Tab-separated table of C-alpha atoms in Angstrom:
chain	number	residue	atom	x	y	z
A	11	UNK	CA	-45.119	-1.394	41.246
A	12	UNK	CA	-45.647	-3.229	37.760
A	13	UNK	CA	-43.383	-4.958	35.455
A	14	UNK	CA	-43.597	-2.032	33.363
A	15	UNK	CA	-41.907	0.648	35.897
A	16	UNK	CA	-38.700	2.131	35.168
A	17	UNK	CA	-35.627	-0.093	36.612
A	18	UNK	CA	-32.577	2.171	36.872
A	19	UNK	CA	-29.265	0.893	35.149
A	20	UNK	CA	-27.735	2.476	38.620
A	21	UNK	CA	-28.658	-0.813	40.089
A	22	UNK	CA	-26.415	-2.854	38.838
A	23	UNK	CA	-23.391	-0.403	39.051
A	24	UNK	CA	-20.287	-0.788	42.405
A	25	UNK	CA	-21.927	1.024	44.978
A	26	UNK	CA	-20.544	4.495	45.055
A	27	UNK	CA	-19.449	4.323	41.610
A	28	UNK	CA	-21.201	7.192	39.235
A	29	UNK	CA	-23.638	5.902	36.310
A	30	UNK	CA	-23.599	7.387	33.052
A	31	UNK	CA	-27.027	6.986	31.313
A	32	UNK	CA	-26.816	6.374	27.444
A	33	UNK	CA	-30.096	8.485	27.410
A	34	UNK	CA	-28.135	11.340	28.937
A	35	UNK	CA	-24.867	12.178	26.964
A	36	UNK	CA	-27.214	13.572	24.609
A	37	UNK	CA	-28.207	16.360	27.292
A	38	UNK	CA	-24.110	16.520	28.725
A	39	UNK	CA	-23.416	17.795	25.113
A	40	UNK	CA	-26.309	20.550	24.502
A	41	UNK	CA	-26.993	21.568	28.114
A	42	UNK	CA	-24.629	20.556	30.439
A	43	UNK	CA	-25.888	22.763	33.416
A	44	UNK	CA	-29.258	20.738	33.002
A	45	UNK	CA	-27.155	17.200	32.924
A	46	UNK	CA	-25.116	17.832	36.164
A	47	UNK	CA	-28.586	19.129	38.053
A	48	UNK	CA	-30.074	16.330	37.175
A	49	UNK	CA	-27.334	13.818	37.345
A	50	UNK	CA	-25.355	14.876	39.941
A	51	UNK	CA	-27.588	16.927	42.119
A	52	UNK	CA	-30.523	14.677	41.327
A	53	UNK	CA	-33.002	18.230	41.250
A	54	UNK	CA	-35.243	16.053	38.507
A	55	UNK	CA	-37.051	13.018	39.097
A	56	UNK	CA	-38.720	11.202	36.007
A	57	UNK	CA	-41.873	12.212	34.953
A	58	UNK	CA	-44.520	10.730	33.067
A	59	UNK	CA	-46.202	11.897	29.924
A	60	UNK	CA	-48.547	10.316	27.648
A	61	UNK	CA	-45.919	9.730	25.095
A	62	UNK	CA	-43.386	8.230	27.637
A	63	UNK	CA	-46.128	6.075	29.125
A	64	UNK	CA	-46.936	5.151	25.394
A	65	UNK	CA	-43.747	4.259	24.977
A	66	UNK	CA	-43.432	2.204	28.254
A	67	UNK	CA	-46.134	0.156	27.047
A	68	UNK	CA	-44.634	-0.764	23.872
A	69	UNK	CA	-41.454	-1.392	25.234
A	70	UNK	CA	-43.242	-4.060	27.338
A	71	UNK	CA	-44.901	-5.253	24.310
A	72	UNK	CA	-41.981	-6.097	23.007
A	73	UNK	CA	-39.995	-7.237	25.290
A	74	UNK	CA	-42.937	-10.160	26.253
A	75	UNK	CA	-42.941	-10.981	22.863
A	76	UNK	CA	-39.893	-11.287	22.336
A	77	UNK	CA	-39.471	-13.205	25.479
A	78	UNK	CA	-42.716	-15.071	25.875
A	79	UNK	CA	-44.424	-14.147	22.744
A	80	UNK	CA	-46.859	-13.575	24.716
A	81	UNK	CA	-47.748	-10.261	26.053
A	82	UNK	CA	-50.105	-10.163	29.548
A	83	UNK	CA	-52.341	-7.327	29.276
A	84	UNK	CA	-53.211	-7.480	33.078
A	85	UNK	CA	-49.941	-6.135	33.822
A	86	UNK	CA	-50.553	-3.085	30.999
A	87	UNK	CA	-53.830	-2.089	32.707
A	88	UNK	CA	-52.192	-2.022	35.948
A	89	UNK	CA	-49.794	0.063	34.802
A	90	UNK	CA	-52.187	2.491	33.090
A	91	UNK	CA	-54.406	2.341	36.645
A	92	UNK	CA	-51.369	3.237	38.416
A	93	UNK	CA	-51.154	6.352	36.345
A	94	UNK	CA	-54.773	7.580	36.812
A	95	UNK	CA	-54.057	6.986	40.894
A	96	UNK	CA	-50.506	5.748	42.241
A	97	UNK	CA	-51.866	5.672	45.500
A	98	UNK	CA	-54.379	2.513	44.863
A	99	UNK	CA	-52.916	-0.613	44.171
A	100	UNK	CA	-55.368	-1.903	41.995
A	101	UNK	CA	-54.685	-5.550	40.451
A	102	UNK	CA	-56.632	-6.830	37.478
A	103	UNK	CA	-56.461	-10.717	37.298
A	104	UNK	CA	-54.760	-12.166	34.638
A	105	UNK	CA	-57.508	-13.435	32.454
A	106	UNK	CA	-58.703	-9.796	32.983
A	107	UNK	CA	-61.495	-9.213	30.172
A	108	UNK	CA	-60.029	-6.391	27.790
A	109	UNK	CA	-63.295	-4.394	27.342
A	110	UNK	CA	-64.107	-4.479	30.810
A	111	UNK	CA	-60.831	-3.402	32.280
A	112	UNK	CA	-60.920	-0.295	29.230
A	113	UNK	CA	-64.134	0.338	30.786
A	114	UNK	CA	-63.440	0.466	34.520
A	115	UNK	CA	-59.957	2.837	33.403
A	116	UNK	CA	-62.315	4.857	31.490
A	117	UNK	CA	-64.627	5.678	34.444
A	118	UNK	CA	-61.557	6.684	36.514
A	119	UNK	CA	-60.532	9.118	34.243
A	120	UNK	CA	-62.387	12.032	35.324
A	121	UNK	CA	-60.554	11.588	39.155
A	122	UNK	CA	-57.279	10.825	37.843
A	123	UNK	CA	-54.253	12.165	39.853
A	124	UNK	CA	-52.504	12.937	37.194
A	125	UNK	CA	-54.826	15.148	34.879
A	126	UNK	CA	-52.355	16.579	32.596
A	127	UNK	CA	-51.191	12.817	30.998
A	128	UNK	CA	-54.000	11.981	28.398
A	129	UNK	CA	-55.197	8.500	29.577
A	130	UNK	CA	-57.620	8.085	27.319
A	131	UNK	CA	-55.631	8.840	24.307
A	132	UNK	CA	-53.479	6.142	25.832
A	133	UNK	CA	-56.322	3.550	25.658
A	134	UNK	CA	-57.147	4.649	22.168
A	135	UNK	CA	-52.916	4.105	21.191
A	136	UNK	CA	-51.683	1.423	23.091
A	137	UNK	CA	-52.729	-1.252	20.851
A	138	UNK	CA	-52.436	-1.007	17.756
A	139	UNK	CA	-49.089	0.541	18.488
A	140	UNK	CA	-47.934	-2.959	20.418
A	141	UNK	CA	-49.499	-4.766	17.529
A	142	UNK	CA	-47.497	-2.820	15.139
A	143	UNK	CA	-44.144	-3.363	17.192
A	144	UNK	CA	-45.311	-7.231	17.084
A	145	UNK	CA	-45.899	-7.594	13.722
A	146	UNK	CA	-41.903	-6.118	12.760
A	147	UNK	CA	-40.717	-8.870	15.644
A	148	UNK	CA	-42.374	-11.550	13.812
A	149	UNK	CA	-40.079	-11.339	10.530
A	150	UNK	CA	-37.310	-9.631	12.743
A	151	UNK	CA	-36.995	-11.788	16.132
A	152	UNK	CA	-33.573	-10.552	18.667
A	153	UNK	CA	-32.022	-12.945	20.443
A	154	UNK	CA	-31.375	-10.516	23.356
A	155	UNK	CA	-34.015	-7.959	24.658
A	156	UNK	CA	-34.245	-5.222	27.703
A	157	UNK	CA	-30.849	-6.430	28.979
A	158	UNK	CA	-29.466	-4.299	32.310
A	159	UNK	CA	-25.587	-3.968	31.415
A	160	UNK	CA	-22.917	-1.678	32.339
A	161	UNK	CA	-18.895	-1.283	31.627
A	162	UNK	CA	-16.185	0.488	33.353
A	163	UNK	CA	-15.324	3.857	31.683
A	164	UNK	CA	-12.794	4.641	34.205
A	165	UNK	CA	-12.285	4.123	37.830
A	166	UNK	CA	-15.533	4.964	39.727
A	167	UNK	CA	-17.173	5.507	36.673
A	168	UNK	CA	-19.245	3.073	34.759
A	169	UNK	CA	-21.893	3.405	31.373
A	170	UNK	CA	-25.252	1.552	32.411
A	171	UNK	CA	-29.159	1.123	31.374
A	172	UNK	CA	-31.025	-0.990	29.805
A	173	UNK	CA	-30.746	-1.544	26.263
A	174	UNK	CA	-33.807	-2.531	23.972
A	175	UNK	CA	-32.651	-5.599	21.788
A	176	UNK	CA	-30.449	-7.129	20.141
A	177	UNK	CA	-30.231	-9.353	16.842
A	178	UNK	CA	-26.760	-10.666	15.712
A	179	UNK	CA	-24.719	-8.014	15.645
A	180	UNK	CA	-27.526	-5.410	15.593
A	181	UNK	CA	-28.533	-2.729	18.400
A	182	UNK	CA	-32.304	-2.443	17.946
A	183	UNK	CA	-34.039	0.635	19.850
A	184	UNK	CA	-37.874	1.053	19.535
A	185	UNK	CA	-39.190	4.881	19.791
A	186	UNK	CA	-42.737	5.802	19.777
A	187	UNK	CA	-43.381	9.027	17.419
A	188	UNK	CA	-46.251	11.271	16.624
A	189	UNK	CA	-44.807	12.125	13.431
A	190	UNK	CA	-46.788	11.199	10.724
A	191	UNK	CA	-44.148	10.179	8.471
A	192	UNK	CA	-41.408	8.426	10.645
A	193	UNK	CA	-37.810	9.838	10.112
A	194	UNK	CA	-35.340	7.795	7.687
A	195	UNK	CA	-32.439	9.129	9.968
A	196	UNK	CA	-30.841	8.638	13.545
A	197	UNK	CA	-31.065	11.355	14.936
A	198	UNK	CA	-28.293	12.642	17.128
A	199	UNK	CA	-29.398	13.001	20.200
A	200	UNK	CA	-30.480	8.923	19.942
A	201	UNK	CA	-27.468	8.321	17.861
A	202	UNK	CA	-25.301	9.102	21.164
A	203	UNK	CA	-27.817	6.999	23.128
A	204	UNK	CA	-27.338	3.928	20.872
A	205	UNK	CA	-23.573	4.163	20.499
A	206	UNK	CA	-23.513	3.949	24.436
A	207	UNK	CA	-25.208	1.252	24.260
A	208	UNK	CA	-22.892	-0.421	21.542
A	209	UNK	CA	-19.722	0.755	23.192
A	210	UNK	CA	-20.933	-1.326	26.437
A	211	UNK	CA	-22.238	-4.085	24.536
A	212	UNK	CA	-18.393	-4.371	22.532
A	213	UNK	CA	-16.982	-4.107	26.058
A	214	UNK	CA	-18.434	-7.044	27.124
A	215	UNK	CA	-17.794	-9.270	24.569
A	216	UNK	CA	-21.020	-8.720	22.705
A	217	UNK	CA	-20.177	-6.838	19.123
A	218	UNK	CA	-22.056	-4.172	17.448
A	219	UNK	CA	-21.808	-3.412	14.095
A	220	UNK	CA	-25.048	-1.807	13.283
A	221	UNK	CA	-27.053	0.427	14.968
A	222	UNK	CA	-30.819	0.821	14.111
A	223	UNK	CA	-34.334	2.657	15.553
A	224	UNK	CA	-37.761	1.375	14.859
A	225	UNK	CA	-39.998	3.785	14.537
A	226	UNK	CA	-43.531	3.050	15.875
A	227	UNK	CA	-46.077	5.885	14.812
A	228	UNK	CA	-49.312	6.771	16.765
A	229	UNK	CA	-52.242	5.702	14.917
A	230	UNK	CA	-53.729	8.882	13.356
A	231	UNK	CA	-57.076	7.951	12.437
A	232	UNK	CA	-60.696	9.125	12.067
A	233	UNK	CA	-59.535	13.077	12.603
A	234	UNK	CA	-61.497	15.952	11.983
A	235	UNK	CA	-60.262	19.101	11.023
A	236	UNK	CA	-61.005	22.192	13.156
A	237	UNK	CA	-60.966	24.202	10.283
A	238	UNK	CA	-63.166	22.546	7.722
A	239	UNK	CA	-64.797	20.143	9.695
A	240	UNK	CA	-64.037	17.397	7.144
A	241	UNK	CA	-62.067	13.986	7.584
A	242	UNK	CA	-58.850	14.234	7.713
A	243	UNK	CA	-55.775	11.803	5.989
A	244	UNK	CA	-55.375	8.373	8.007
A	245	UNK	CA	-52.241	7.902	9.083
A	246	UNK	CA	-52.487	4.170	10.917
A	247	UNK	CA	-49.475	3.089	12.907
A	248	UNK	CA	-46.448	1.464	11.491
A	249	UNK	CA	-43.022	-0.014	12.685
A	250	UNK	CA	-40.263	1.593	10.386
A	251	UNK	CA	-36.715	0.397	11.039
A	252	UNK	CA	-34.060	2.961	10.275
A	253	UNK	CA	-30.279	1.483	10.313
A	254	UNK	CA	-26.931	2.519	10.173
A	255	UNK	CA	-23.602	0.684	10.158
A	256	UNK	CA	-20.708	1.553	12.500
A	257	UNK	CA	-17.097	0.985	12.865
A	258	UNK	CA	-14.402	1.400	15.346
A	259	UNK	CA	-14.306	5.200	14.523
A	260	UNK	CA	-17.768	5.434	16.099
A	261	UNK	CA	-16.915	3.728	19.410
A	262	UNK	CA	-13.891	5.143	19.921
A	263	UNK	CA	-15.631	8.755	19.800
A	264	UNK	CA	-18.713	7.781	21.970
A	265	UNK	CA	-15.551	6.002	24.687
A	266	UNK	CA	-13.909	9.693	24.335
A	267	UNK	CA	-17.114	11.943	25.369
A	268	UNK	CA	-17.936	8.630	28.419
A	269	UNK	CA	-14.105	9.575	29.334
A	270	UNK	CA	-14.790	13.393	28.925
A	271	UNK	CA	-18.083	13.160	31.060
A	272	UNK	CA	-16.318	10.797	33.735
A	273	UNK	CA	-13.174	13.059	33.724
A	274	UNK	CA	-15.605	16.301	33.986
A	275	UNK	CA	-17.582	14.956	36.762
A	276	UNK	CA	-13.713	13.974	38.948
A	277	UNK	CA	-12.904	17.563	38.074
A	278	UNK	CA	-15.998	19.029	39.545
A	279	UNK	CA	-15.435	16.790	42.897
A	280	UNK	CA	-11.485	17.970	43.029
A	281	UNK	CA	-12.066	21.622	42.105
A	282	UNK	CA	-15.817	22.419	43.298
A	283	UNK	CA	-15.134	26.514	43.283
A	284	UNK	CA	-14.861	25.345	38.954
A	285	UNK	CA	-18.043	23.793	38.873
A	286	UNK	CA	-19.700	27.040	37.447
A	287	UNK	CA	-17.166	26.689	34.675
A	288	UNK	CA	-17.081	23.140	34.058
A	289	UNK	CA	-21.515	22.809	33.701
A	290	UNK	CA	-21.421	26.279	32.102
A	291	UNK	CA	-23.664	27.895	34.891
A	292	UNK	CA	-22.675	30.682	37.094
A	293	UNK	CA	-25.558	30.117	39.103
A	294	UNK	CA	-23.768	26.509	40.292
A	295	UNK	CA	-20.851	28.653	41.571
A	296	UNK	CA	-20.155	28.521	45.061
Protein backbone atom coordinates (compact mmCIF):
# COMPACT_ATOMS: atom_id res chain seq x y z
CA UNK A 1 0.00 0.00 0.00
CA UNK A 2 0.98 3.77 -0.80
CA UNK A 3 -0.49 7.00 0.10
CA UNK A 4 -1.75 7.15 -3.28
CA UNK A 5 -4.22 3.93 -3.14
CA UNK A 6 -7.80 4.32 -3.33
CA UNK A 7 -9.46 4.86 0.33
CA UNK A 8 -13.16 3.99 0.06
CA UNK A 9 -15.72 6.69 1.38
CA UNK A 10 -17.49 3.25 2.77
CA UNK A 11 -15.11 3.61 5.60
CA UNK A 12 -16.34 6.13 7.31
CA UNK A 13 -20.10 5.19 6.86
CA UNK A 14 -22.43 3.17 10.25
CA UNK A 15 -21.53 -0.21 9.69
CA UNK A 16 -24.28 -1.87 7.77
CA UNK A 17 -25.47 1.28 6.43
CA UNK A 18 -25.35 1.41 2.32
CA UNK A 19 -22.85 4.08 0.66
CA UNK A 20 -23.80 6.01 -2.21
CA UNK A 21 -20.70 7.04 -4.27
CA UNK A 22 -20.94 10.61 -5.88
CA UNK A 23 -18.92 8.94 -8.76
CA UNK A 24 -21.80 6.51 -9.20
CA UNK A 25 -25.26 8.29 -9.58
CA UNK A 26 -23.96 9.08 -12.85
CA UNK A 27 -24.05 5.20 -13.80
CA UNK A 28 -27.68 4.66 -11.46
CA UNK A 29 -29.16 7.11 -14.11
CA UNK A 30 -27.81 5.64 -17.62
CA UNK A 31 -27.34 1.98 -16.64
CA UNK A 32 -28.82 1.01 -13.66
CA UNK A 33 -28.40 -2.85 -14.14
CA UNK A 34 -24.54 -2.04 -14.25
CA UNK A 35 -24.89 0.28 -10.87
CA UNK A 36 -26.72 -2.38 -8.71
CA UNK A 37 -24.02 -5.25 -10.02
CA UNK A 38 -21.54 -3.31 -9.07
CA UNK A 39 -22.89 -1.63 -6.03
CA UNK A 40 -24.90 -3.99 -4.57
CA UNK A 41 -23.61 -7.28 -5.76
CA UNK A 42 -20.07 -5.96 -5.75
CA UNK A 43 -19.40 -8.22 -9.38
CA UNK A 44 -16.67 -5.20 -10.22
CA UNK A 45 -13.68 -4.40 -8.42
CA UNK A 46 -11.65 -1.18 -9.48
CA UNK A 47 -9.35 -1.41 -12.07
CA UNK A 48 -6.49 0.47 -13.11
CA UNK A 49 -5.76 2.15 -16.38
CA UNK A 50 -3.16 4.46 -17.43
CA UNK A 51 -5.47 7.36 -17.35
CA UNK A 52 -6.88 6.50 -13.83
CA UNK A 53 -3.36 5.91 -12.55
CA UNK A 54 -2.54 9.35 -14.27
CA UNK A 55 -5.05 10.74 -12.56
CA UNK A 56 -4.16 9.17 -9.12
CA UNK A 57 -0.95 10.77 -9.39
CA UNK A 58 -2.16 14.16 -9.87
CA UNK A 59 -4.63 13.93 -7.37
CA UNK A 60 -1.69 13.28 -4.99
CA UNK A 61 0.06 16.12 -6.46
CA UNK A 62 -2.30 18.17 -5.39
CA UNK A 63 -3.39 17.24 -2.49
CA UNK A 64 0.60 17.46 -1.02
CA UNK A 65 0.68 20.71 -2.30
CA UNK A 66 -1.97 21.86 -1.13
CA UNK A 67 -1.25 20.34 2.17
CA UNK A 68 2.51 20.42 2.44
CA UNK A 69 3.37 22.22 -0.66
CA UNK A 70 5.47 19.84 -0.97
CA UNK A 71 4.94 16.82 -3.01
CA UNK A 72 7.30 13.45 -2.10
CA UNK A 73 8.05 11.77 -5.22
CA UNK A 74 9.22 8.54 -3.36
CA UNK A 75 5.76 7.80 -2.60
CA UNK A 76 4.75 8.42 -6.63
CA UNK A 77 7.40 5.88 -7.74
CA UNK A 78 6.17 3.46 -5.34
CA UNK A 79 3.02 3.73 -6.52
CA UNK A 80 3.96 3.44 -10.20
CA UNK A 81 6.32 0.17 -9.02
CA UNK A 82 3.35 -1.23 -7.47
CA UNK A 83 1.63 -1.12 -10.79
CA UNK A 84 4.38 -2.81 -12.90
CA UNK A 85 4.34 -5.75 -9.92
CA UNK A 86 1.81 -5.57 -6.83
CA UNK A 87 3.33 -8.48 -5.53
CA UNK A 88 6.91 -6.73 -4.60
CA UNK A 89 6.90 -4.24 -2.11
CA UNK A 90 9.47 -2.19 -3.36
CA UNK A 91 10.32 1.14 -1.29
CA UNK A 92 12.37 3.94 -2.79
CA UNK A 93 13.89 6.18 0.01
CA UNK A 94 12.78 9.45 0.29
CA UNK A 95 15.61 11.44 -1.11
CA UNK A 96 15.14 8.86 -3.95
CA UNK A 97 17.16 10.38 -7.06
CA UNK A 98 14.41 11.13 -9.84
CA UNK A 99 16.44 9.85 -12.86
CA UNK A 100 17.49 6.88 -11.21
CA UNK A 101 14.21 5.68 -9.86
CA UNK A 102 12.68 6.54 -13.84
CA UNK A 103 15.42 4.34 -14.74
CA UNK A 104 15.05 1.30 -12.49
CA UNK A 105 10.81 1.60 -13.43
CA UNK A 106 11.88 1.69 -16.91
CA UNK A 107 13.84 -1.61 -16.81
CA UNK A 108 10.83 -3.30 -15.16
CA UNK A 109 8.66 -2.53 -17.77
CA UNK A 110 9.15 -5.30 -20.04
CA UNK A 111 8.02 -7.91 -16.86
CA UNK A 112 5.30 -5.83 -15.70
CA UNK A 113 2.18 -7.66 -14.34
CA UNK A 114 0.05 -5.56 -15.67
CA UNK A 115 0.98 -5.22 -19.50
CA UNK A 116 -2.05 -3.64 -20.80
CA UNK A 117 -1.59 -0.12 -18.47
CA UNK A 118 1.07 1.98 -20.44
CA UNK A 119 3.76 2.63 -17.74
CA UNK A 120 5.92 4.28 -19.66
CA UNK A 121 3.56 6.74 -21.07
CA UNK A 122 2.93 7.29 -17.39
CA UNK A 123 6.59 8.30 -16.75
CA UNK A 124 6.56 10.46 -19.82
CA UNK A 125 2.92 12.32 -18.25
CA UNK A 126 3.14 12.38 -14.75
CA UNK A 127 5.05 15.47 -14.46
CA UNK A 128 4.43 17.96 -16.23
CA UNK A 129 0.81 17.13 -15.60
CA UNK A 130 1.46 17.59 -11.51
CA UNK A 131 3.41 20.66 -12.43
CA UNK A 132 0.57 21.97 -14.36
CA UNK A 133 -2.03 21.16 -11.47
CA UNK A 134 0.69 23.09 -9.18
CA UNK A 135 1.09 25.96 -11.02
CA UNK A 136 -3.21 26.70 -11.01
CA UNK A 137 -2.84 25.97 -6.93
CA UNK A 138 -0.34 28.62 -6.66
CA UNK A 139 -2.77 31.64 -7.70
CA UNK A 140 -5.81 29.39 -6.60
CA UNK A 141 -4.87 27.78 -3.02
CA UNK A 142 -8.26 25.64 -1.14
CA UNK A 143 -8.46 25.71 2.21
CA UNK A 144 -9.85 22.13 2.32
CA UNK A 145 -8.49 19.22 0.11
CA UNK A 146 -9.22 15.21 -0.30
CA UNK A 147 -11.63 15.40 2.66
CA UNK A 148 -13.52 11.76 3.51
CA UNK A 149 -17.22 13.02 4.35
CA UNK A 150 -20.53 11.52 4.27
CA UNK A 151 -24.37 12.62 5.22
CA UNK A 152 -27.42 10.74 5.98
CA UNK A 153 -29.80 10.49 2.95
CA UNK A 154 -32.20 8.44 4.80
CA UNK A 155 -32.12 5.80 7.39
CA UNK A 156 -29.42 3.20 6.51
CA UNK A 157 -28.44 5.15 3.76
CA UNK A 158 -25.68 7.66 3.64
CA UNK A 159 -23.74 9.81 0.45
CA UNK A 160 -19.83 9.33 1.01
CA UNK A 161 -16.23 9.72 -0.83
CA UNK A 162 -13.77 11.80 -0.91
CA UNK A 163 -14.08 15.08 -2.35
CA UNK A 164 -11.09 16.95 -4.14
CA UNK A 165 -10.98 20.60 -2.65
CA UNK A 166 -12.43 23.17 -1.55
CA UNK A 167 -11.93 27.12 -1.67
CA UNK A 168 -14.57 29.37 0.07
CA UNK A 169 -17.55 28.39 -1.07
CA UNK A 170 -16.17 26.55 -4.13
CA UNK A 171 -16.20 22.62 -4.94
CA UNK A 172 -12.98 22.17 -6.93
CA UNK A 173 -12.61 18.65 -8.82
CA UNK A 174 -9.38 18.00 -10.85
CA UNK A 175 -9.84 15.53 -14.03
CA UNK A 176 -7.06 14.42 -16.15
CA UNK A 177 -8.09 14.55 -20.06
CA UNK A 178 -6.55 13.50 -23.29
CA UNK A 179 -8.49 15.96 -25.10
CA UNK A 180 -6.54 18.34 -26.72
CA UNK A 181 -8.65 21.22 -26.15
CA UNK A 182 -10.16 20.84 -22.57
CA UNK A 183 -14.05 21.18 -22.43
CA UNK A 184 -15.57 24.71 -21.29
CA UNK A 185 -18.56 22.63 -19.82
CA UNK A 186 -19.48 20.22 -16.84
CA UNK A 187 -20.35 17.58 -18.14
CA UNK A 188 -23.21 15.58 -16.74
CA UNK A 189 -22.12 12.65 -15.75
CA UNK A 190 -19.40 14.83 -13.36
CA UNK A 191 -22.01 17.41 -12.86
CA UNK A 192 -24.02 14.65 -10.72
CA UNK A 193 -20.68 13.68 -9.12
CA UNK A 194 -19.96 17.26 -7.94
CA UNK A 195 -23.47 18.12 -6.79
CA UNK A 196 -23.10 14.98 -4.44
CA UNK A 197 -20.43 16.25 -3.26
CA UNK A 198 -22.00 19.81 -2.60
CA UNK A 199 -25.22 18.39 -1.26
CA UNK A 200 -22.95 16.58 1.56
CA UNK A 201 -20.74 19.38 1.99
CA UNK A 202 -24.23 21.89 2.64
CA UNK A 203 -25.32 19.08 4.97
CA UNK A 204 -22.65 19.49 7.11
CA UNK A 205 -22.47 22.90 7.58
CA UNK A 206 -19.97 23.58 4.84
CA UNK A 207 -21.85 25.70 1.83
CA UNK A 208 -21.46 25.34 -1.79
CA UNK A 209 -22.30 27.76 -4.10
CA UNK A 210 -20.16 27.00 -7.03
CA UNK A 211 -19.19 24.06 -8.54
CA UNK A 212 -16.06 23.89 -10.82
CA UNK A 213 -13.58 21.09 -12.79
CA UNK A 214 -10.01 21.73 -13.63
CA UNK A 215 -9.08 20.32 -16.46
CA UNK A 216 -5.48 18.97 -16.62
CA UNK A 217 -4.52 17.89 -20.30
CA UNK A 218 -1.84 15.22 -21.18
CA UNK A 219 1.10 16.79 -22.61
CA UNK A 220 0.91 16.14 -26.39
CA UNK A 221 4.24 16.79 -27.57
CA UNK A 222 6.95 15.83 -30.10
CA UNK A 223 4.23 13.50 -32.21
CA UNK A 224 4.69 12.14 -35.44
CA UNK A 225 2.13 11.49 -37.77
CA UNK A 226 1.63 7.95 -39.14
CA UNK A 227 0.48 9.27 -42.18
CA UNK A 228 2.96 11.88 -43.28
CA UNK A 229 5.64 11.22 -41.10
CA UNK A 230 5.93 14.93 -40.20
CA UNK A 231 5.69 16.72 -36.67
CA UNK A 232 2.71 17.06 -35.48
CA UNK A 233 0.86 20.33 -33.42
CA UNK A 234 2.16 20.54 -29.64
CA UNK A 235 -0.35 20.46 -27.44
CA UNK A 236 1.65 20.88 -23.80
CA UNK A 237 -0.42 20.34 -20.70
CA UNK A 238 -2.54 22.92 -19.07
CA UNK A 239 -4.87 23.32 -15.95
CA UNK A 240 -8.24 24.87 -17.27
CA UNK A 241 -10.84 25.60 -14.60
CA UNK A 242 -14.40 25.36 -15.82
CA UNK A 243 -17.15 26.79 -13.19
CA UNK A 244 -20.61 26.95 -12.66
CA UNK A 245 -22.80 28.54 -9.99
CA UNK A 246 -25.57 26.65 -8.15
CA UNK A 247 -28.54 27.30 -6.08
CA UNK A 248 -30.92 25.51 -3.92
CA UNK A 249 -32.73 24.19 -7.10
CA UNK A 250 -29.60 22.14 -7.80
CA UNK A 251 -29.34 20.45 -4.38
CA UNK A 252 -32.63 19.82 -3.91
CA UNK A 253 -32.65 17.70 -7.31
CA UNK A 254 -29.28 15.86 -6.65
CA UNK A 255 -31.11 15.12 -2.57
CA UNK A 256 -34.22 13.75 -4.79
CA UNK A 257 -32.24 11.13 -7.15
CA UNK A 258 -29.80 10.20 -3.39
CA UNK A 259 -33.57 9.63 -2.02
CA UNK A 260 -34.66 7.83 -5.30
CA UNK A 261 -31.42 5.59 -5.28
CA UNK A 262 -31.75 4.94 -1.37
CA UNK A 263 -35.56 4.32 -1.75
CA UNK A 264 -34.77 1.94 -4.95
CA UNK A 265 -32.18 0.00 -3.24
CA UNK A 266 -35.03 -0.60 0.25
CA UNK A 267 -37.39 -1.63 -2.52
CA UNK A 268 -35.13 -4.18 -4.02
CA UNK A 269 -34.38 -5.67 -0.31
CA UNK A 270 -38.43 -5.70 0.50
CA UNK A 271 -39.57 -6.97 -2.90
CA UNK A 272 -36.46 -9.05 -4.35
CA UNK A 273 -38.85 -11.09 -7.06
CA UNK A 274 -38.95 -6.83 -8.49
CA UNK A 275 -35.43 -6.51 -8.69
CA UNK A 276 -35.47 -7.35 -12.52
CA UNK A 277 -37.83 -4.41 -12.77
CA UNK A 278 -36.41 -2.00 -10.49
CA UNK A 279 -32.32 -2.33 -12.24
CA UNK A 280 -34.05 -2.82 -15.61
CA UNK A 281 -32.51 -6.39 -16.16
CA UNK A 282 -34.42 -9.52 -16.57
CA UNK A 283 -31.42 -11.40 -16.21
CA UNK A 284 -31.36 -10.15 -12.20
CA UNK A 285 -34.80 -11.83 -11.88
CA UNK A 286 -35.07 -14.52 -9.57
Amino acid sequence: MTPLDYVSGATIIPNKAFGISPSNVNTFITKPHTWYREQVLGEKQFDKSTATILGTIVHYCAEQYIKTKAVPKSHIFDYIHEVLDPNIQTKFPSNVDETTAIAELRSKISASKNPHIDVAYILDQWKPMGQAVIDYLKTNKPNRSEELICAEVMPGFYASGSADAVMGDTLIDFKTTSDLTPKAYIPMNYKYQLLTYAWIYTKIGVPINRIRIVWITNNQVGRISETTGKPMKDYPTTATAVTEEINSADLEFIESILKLISETVQASRDYPQLTHCLFKDYRLKQ
